[in-house]
């Protein structure tokens, strides 16, 4: 079963026309926090804004071409492509895969770099999160020994943190295309910071300590290391119900380009509450639009798709099923792996529903309807 290409073609034509008609009114309104960002990074930012303005969003997955249900290799294959005939439009990766406590994983680094380039070449957008090991004891990111106060300016591990950020920046500068141009990256550190499961979570540092950590991370990468291919994203979990609750740990508009949300809880099996997910996304979307920021559903999914109609009846409903839809630029579901999957594999009963979701007019998968890395105004 493959997606209806005629339907996609009609949607693309309509989108291109509406984008062209809205270029002038959007020109100059939305700017990155990095005034020296590369032209391709600026173009990605502005085109993601245009896509959201047109009521659409990119769809993709964590490790979309790095692993799948029962496989893990560097072939570039994709479970999404195997089911739909199309590669995803959005890809998310993880610095954790090669920045380790005591050594780097060169093999994994080379694999992810190669797959990032392939995703960029086919017109997709790339994001990197960071499941960051605890720098206080080099243990897991789930080790919640307090350490944020030690790595922010003035802390005894501040120099260690700067050395790790240098590693982040060095890698970012190796992400180049065939012409040597830097590939734009949505960088999303310290995700789900309002939860308690990571060492940077709400129970393990004060709000001011977290803000200091995020602010330093941005300014050190952008201003000291001169990394200019990052779009900076922040993404709490879904543990807020009001704008004020969200803003409690928000580092400030001058440090954020994209405001996202990770939300598994509201969409989990047996507890599906798409209206709750919608309300929270709407809070973020309204704030983002008022401040010249992008918005996205940065992580979501239902493990093993126990609800075979999850994509259309839960996910689509949360983002498109209520009046006054939130303006989001992309949705990313979590990764498929040896025993767990968030997009269906062959013969799974959710396949038909997943294809219906991908056929929805709001959903953009490969081929990309516009060149994300060019601005023609």
mmCIF file of C-alpha atoms in Angstrom, residues 95 98-99 104-105 109 162-172 225:
data_model
loop_
_atom_site.group_PDB
_atom_site.id
_atom_site.type_symbol
_atom_site.label_atom_id
_atom_site.label_comp_id
_atom_site.label_asym_id
_atom_site.label_seq_id
_atom_site.Cartn_x
_atom_site.Cartn_y
_atom_site.Cartn_z
ATOM 1 C CA UNK A 95 24.508 13.295 20.767
ATOM 2 C CA UNK A 98 28.838 9.145 20.415
ATOM 3 C CA UNK A 99 29.645 11.601 23.223
ATOM 4 C CA UNK A 104 33.882 8.810 22.052
ATOM 5 C CA UNK A 105 32.217 6.249 19.802
ATOM 6 C CA UNK A 109 29.505 9.187 15.162
ATOM 7 C CA UNK A 162 32.788 23.658 28.466
ATOM 8 C CA UNK A 163 35.017 20.877 27.133
ATOM 9 C CA UNK A 164 31.937 18.762 26.401
ATOM 10 C CA UNK A 165 30.248 21.669 24.636
ATOM 11 C CA UNK A 166 33.379 22.036 22.519
ATOM 12 C CA UNK A 167 32.821 18.444 21.479
ATOM 13 C CA UNK A 168 29.204 19.295 20.561
ATOM 14 C CA UNK A 169 30.414 22.233 18.488
ATOM 15 C CA UNK A 170 33.235 20.339 16.803
ATOM 16 C CA UNK A 171 30.808 17.706 15.608
ATOM 17 C CA UNK A 172 28.316 20.323 14.375
ATOM 18 C CA UNK A 225 32.527 28.655 19.711
#
